[in-house]
Coordinates of C-alpha atoms in Angstrom, one line a residue:
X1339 CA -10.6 12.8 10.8
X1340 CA -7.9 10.8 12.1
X1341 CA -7.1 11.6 16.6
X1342 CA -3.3 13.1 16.8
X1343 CA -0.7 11.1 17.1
X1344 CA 3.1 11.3 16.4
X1345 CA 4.0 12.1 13.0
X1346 CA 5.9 10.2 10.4
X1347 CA 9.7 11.3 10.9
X1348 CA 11.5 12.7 7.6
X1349 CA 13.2 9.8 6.0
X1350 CA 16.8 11.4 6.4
X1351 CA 18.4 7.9 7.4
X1352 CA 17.1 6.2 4.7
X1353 CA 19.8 6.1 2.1
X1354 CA 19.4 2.5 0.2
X1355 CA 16.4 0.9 -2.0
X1356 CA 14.9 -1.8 -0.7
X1357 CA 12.6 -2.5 -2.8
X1358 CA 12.7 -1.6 -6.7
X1359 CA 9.9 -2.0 -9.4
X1360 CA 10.5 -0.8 -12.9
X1361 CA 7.6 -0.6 -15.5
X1362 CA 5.5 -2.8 -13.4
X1363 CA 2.1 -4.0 -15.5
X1364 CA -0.5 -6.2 -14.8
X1365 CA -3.3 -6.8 -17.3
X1366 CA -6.5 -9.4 -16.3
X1367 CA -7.9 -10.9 -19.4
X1368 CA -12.0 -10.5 -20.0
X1369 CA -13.5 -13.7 -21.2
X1370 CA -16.3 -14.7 -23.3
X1371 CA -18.3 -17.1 -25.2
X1372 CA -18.2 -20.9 -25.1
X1373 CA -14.9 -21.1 -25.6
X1374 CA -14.0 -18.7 -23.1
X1375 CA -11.6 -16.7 -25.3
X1376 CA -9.9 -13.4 -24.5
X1377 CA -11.7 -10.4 -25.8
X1378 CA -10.7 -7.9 -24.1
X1379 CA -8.2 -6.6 -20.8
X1380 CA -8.4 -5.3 -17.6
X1381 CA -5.6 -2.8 -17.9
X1382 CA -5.2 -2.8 -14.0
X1383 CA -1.4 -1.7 -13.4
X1384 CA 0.2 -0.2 -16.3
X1385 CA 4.0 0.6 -16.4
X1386 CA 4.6 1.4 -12.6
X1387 CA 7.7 2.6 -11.7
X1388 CA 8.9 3.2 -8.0
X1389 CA 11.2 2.4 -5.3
X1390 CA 11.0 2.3 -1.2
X1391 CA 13.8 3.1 0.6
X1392 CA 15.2 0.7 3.7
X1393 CA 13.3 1.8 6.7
X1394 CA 11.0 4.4 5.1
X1395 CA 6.9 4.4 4.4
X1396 CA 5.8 4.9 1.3
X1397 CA 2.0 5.8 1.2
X1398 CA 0.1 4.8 -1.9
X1399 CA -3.0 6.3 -2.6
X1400 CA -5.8 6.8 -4.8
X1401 CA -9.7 5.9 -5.7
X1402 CA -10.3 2.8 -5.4
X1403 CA -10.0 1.1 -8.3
X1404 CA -6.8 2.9 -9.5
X1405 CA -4.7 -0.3 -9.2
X1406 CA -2.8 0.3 -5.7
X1407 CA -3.6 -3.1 -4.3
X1408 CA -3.1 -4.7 -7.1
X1409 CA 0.7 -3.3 -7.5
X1410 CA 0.9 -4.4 -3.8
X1411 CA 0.3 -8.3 -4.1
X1412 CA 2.3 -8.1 -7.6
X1413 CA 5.1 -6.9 -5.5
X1414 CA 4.9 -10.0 -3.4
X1415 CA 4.1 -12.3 -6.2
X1416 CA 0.4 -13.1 -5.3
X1417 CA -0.5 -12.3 -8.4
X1418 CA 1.9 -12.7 -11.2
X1419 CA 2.8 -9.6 -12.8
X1420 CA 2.1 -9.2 -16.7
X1421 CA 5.3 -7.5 -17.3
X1422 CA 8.4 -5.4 -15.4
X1423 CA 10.9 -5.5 -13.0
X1424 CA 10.8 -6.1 -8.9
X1425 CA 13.7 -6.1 -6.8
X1426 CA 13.7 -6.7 -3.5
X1427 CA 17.5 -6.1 -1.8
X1428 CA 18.9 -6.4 -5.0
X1429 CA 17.3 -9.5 -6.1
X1430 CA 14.8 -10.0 -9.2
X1431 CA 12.1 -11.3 -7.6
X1432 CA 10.3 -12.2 -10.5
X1433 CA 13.1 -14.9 -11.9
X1434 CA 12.6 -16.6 -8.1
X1435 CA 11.6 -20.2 -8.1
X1436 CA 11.0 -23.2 -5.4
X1437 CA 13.2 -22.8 -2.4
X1438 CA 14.6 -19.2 -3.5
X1439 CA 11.9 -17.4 -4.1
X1440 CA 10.4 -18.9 -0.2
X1441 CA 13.7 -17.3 1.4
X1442 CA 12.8 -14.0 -0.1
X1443 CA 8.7 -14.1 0.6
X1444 CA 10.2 -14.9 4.2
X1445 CA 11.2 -11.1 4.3
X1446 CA 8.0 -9.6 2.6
X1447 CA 4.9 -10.2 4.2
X1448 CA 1.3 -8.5 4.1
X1449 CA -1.2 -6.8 6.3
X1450 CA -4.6 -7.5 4.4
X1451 CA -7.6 -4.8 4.3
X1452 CA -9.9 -7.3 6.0
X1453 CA -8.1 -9.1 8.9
X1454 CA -11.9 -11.8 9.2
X1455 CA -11.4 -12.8 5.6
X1456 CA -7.7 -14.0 6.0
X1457 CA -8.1 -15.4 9.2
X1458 CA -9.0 -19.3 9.3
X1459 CA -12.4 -19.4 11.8
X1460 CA -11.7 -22.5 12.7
X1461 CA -7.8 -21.8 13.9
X1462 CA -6.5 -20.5 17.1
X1463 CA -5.1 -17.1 16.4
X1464 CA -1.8 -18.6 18.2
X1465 CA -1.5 -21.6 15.3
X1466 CA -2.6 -19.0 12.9
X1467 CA 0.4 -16.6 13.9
X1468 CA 2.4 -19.7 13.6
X1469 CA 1.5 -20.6 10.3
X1470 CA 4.7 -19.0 9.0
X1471 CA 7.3 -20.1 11.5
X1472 CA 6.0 -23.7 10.4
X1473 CA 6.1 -23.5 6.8
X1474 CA 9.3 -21.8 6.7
X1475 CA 10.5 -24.3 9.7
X1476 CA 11.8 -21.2 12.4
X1477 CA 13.4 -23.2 15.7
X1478 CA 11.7 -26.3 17.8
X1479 CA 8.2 -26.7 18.5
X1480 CA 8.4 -24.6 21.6
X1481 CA 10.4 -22.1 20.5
X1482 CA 8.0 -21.0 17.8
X1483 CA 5.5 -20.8 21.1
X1484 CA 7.7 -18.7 22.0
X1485 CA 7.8 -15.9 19.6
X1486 CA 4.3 -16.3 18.5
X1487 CA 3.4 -15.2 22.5
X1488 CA 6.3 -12.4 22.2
X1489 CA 4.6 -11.5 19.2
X1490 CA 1.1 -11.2 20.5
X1491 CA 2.5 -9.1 23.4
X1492 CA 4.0 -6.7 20.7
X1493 CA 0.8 -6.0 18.9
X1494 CA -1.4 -5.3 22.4
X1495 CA -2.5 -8.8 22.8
X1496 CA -2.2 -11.0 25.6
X1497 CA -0.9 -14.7 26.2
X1498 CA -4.3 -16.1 26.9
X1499 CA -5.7 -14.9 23.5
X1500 CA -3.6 -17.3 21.3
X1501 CA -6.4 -20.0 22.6
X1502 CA -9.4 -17.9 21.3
X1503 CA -10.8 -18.0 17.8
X1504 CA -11.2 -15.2 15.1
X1505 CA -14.8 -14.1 15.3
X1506 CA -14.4 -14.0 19.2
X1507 CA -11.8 -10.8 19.0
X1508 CA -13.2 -7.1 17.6
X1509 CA -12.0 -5.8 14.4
X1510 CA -9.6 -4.1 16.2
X1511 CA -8.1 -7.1 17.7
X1512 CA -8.3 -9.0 14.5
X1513 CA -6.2 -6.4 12.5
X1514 CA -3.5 -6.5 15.4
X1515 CA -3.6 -10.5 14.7
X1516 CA -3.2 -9.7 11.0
X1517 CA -0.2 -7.8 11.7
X1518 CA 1.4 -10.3 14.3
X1519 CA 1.0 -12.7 11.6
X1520 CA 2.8 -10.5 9.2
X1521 CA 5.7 -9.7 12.1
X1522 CA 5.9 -13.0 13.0
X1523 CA 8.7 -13.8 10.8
X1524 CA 10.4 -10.6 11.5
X1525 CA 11.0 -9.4 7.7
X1526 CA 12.5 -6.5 6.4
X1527 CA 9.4 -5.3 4.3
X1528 CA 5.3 -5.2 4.9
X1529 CA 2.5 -4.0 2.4
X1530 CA 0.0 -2.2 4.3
X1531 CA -3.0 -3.3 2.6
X1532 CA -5.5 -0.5 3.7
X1533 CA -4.9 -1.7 7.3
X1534 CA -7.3 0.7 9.2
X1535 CA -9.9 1.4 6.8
X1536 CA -12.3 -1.0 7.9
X1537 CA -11.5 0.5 11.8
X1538 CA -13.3 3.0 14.0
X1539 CA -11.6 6.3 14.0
X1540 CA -9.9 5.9 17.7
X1541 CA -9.0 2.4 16.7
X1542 CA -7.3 3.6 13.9
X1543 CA -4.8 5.6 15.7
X1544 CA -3.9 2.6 17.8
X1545 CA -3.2 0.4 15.2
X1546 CA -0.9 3.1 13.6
X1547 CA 0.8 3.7 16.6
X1548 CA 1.1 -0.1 16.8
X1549 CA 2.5 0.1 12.7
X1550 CA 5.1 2.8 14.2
X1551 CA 6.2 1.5 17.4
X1552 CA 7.3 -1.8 15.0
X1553 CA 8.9 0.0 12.5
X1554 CA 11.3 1.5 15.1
X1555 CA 12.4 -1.5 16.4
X1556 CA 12.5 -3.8 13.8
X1557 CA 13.6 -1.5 11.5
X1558 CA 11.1 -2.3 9.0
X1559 CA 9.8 -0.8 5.7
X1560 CA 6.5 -0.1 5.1
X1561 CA 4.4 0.0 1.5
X1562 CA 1.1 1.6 3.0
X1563 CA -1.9 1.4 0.8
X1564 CA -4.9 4.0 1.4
X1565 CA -6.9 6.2 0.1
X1566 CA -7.8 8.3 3.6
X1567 CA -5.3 11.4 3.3
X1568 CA -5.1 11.7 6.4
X1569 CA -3.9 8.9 7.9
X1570 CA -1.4 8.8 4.8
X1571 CA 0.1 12.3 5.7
X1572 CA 0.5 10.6 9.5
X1573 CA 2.4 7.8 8.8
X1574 CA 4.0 8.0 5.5
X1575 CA 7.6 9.8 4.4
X1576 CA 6.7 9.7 1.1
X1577 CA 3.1 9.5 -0.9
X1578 CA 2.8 7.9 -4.6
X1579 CA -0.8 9.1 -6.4
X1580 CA -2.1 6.6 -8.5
X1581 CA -5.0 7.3 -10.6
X1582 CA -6.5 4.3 -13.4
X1583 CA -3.1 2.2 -13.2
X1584 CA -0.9 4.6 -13.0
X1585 CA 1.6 6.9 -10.7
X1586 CA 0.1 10.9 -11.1
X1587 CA 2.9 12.2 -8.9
X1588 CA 5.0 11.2 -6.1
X1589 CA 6.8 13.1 -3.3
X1590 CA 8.2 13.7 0.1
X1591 CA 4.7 13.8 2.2
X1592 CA 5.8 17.4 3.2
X1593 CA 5.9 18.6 -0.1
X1594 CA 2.6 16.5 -1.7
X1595 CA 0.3 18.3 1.1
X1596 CA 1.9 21.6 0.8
X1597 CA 2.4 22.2 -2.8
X1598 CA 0.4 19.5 -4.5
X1599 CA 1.6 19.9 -8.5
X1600 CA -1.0 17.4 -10.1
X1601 CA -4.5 18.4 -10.7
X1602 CA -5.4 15.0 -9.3
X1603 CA -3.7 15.4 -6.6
X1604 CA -5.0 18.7 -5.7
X1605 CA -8.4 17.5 -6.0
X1606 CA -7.9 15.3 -3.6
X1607 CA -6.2 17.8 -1.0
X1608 CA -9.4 19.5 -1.4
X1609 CA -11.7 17.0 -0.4
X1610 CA -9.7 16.8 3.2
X1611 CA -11.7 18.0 6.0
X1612 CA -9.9 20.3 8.3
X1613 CA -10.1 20.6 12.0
X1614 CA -10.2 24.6 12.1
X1615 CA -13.7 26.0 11.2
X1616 CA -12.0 29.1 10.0
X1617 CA -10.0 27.4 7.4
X1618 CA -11.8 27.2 4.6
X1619 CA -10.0 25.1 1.4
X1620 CA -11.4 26.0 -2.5
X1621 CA -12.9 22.5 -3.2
X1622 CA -12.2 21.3 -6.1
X1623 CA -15.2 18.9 -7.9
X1624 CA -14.1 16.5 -10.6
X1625 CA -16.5 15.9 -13.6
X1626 CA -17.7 12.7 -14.7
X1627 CA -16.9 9.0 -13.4
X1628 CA -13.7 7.4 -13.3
X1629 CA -13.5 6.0 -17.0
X1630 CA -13.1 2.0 -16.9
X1631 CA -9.9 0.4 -17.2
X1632 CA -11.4 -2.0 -19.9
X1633 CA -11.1 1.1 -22.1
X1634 CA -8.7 4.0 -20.4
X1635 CA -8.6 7.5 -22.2
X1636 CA -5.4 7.6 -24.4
X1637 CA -2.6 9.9 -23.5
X1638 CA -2.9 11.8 -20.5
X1639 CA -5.5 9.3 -18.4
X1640 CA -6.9 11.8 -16.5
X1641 CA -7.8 14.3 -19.1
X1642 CA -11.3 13.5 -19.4
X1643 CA -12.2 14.7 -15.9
X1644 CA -9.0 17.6 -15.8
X1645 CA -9.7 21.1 -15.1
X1646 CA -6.8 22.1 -16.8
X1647 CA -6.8 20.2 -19.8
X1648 CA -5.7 21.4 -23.2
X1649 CA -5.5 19.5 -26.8
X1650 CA -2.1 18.0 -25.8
X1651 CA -3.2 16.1 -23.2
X1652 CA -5.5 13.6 -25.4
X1653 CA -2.9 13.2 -27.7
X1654 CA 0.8 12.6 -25.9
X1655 CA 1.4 11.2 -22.7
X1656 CA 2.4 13.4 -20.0
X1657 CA 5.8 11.4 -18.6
X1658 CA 6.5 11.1 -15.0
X1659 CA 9.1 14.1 -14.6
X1660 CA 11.4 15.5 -12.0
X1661 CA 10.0 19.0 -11.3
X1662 CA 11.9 20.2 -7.7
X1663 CA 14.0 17.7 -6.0
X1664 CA 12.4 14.2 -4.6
X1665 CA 9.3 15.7 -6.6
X1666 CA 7.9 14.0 -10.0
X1667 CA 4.4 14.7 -11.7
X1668 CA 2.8 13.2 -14.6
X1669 CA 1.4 16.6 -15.8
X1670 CA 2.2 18.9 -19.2
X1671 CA 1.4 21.7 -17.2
X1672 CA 2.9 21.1 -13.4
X1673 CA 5.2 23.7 -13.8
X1674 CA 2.3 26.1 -13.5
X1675 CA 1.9 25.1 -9.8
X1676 CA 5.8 25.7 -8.5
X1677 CA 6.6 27.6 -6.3

């Protein structure tokens, strides 16, 4: 369970898209044989379509494996997307090339899940927060000095630490250099890539705080990967449920924790511990293993394990549909659940 802290305010101001992707699919190829041909596909992110609004967080969440972190570095062109549409301030990101698509990456960085493993052990933190300002050539020499030090400060760090090295900071530490790193440029949009999952409970509130106190006053948007509820329903204004490569419902956070309309999703509100003994929530217990993405169930994806499932539901596929304003669920039978 996550310590208190202040909650995510209602994204009433947010009134533009930032970010855009439409039909978003990514698809890793399975090789064999001497010849190493294609025999089959990893059907990872399949026709994902979302948007996050200027100044809002959006959480993302699911098992793991249902694709979440994949959509994320697709969004920033780590990986190169199979098919679909991303814009980013009305830009297709995807026809960027060369210099272009550098000015755009300036203003969409990422906080990765394991701050060790992007970190260079044998770099100062300082020239690693740097790296940026240097490749995308921000001011003189001392002036990146300059803003990598008021950068530190921002995250909790101090002056003195841009001379140590990576394994001589906590975990803690290291995820607040990740996220310098990722401010350092001062860009409009961040994936959260499971930022405080690897983190100690306490230390997870800090670096949230930390996430917060940023997005007020750089105005920044967030794309926050998870799959801890909790944390989601802290820091996000809306949630997106994927589950096996594809968006179950999506919401205002309000309205996913109080009036879940996807079985999915309500299996998952079940699972969340609550701080009041009294309360006690109806757990729901999902059958079978997540099937593989090699080989996903046809139609309705989650039919195999659904409590609710009827004949329709392995044979046409449920679409993402606006059931109560803000509120879409992939289900045949959410309307069952309004109220």
């Amino acid at each position: 369970m996550v310590p208190e802290m202040a909650s995510a305010p209602a994204a009433e101001t947010a009134t533009q898209d930032l970010v855009e992707v439409t039909g978003l699919t990514k698809h890793f190829p399975v090789r064999a044989g001497l010849l190493q041909r294609v025999v089959n596909w990893v059907r990872a992110v399949d026709d994902v379509t979302f948007s996050v609004r200027e100044g809002e967080t959006l959480g993302l969440v699911g098992e793991s494996g249902c694709g979440k972190t994949t959509v994320g570095r697709a969004m920033l062109r780590l990986i190169e997307p199979t098919s679909g549409s991303i814009r980013f301030d009305g830009t297709d990101v995807l026809k960027l090339r060369g210099g272009d698509l550098m000015r755009v990456r300036r203003n969409m960085q990422i906080i990765f899940q394991d701050p060790y493993a992007s970190l260079d052990p044998r770099v100062p933190i300082g020239e690693s927060v740097m790296e940026g300002l240097h490749i995308h050539r921000v001011g003189t020499h001392a002036e990146r000095v300059d803003l990598m030090m008021d950068t530190l400060k921002k995250v909790g760090l101090e002056r003195y630490h841009a001379h140590r090295y990576p394994h001589e900071f906590s975990g803690g530490q290291r995820q607040r250099i990740g996220i310098a790193r990722a401010l350092a440029l001062r860009p409009k949009f961040i994936v959260c890539d499971e930022p405080v999952s690897a983190l100690d409970v306490s230390i997870q509130s800090q670096v949230l705080n930390i996430l917060k106190d940023l997005q007020e006053e750089f105005g920044l948007t967030y794309l926050f990967i998870a799959h801890n509820l909790s944390v989601v329903e802290h820091i996000s204004d809306r949630v997106a449920v994927m589950y096996l490569g594809k968006i179950a419902e999506m919401t205002t956070r309000d309205d996913l924790y109080k009036n879940p309309l996807h079985p999915y999703t309500q299996a998952l509100m079940s699972a969340i511990p609550s701080a009041d003994p009294k309360l006690r929530r109806k757990r729901i217990v999902l059958q079978g293993d997540v099937p593989s993405p090699l080989n996903p169930p046809p139609a309705c994806r989650f039919h195999t394990r659904c409590p609710i499932a009827e004949p329709i539901c392995s044979q046409v596929e449920p679409p993402l549909r606006l059931l109560a304003p803000g509120h879409l669920s992939a289900c045949h039978f959410s309307e069952r659940f309004l109220s």
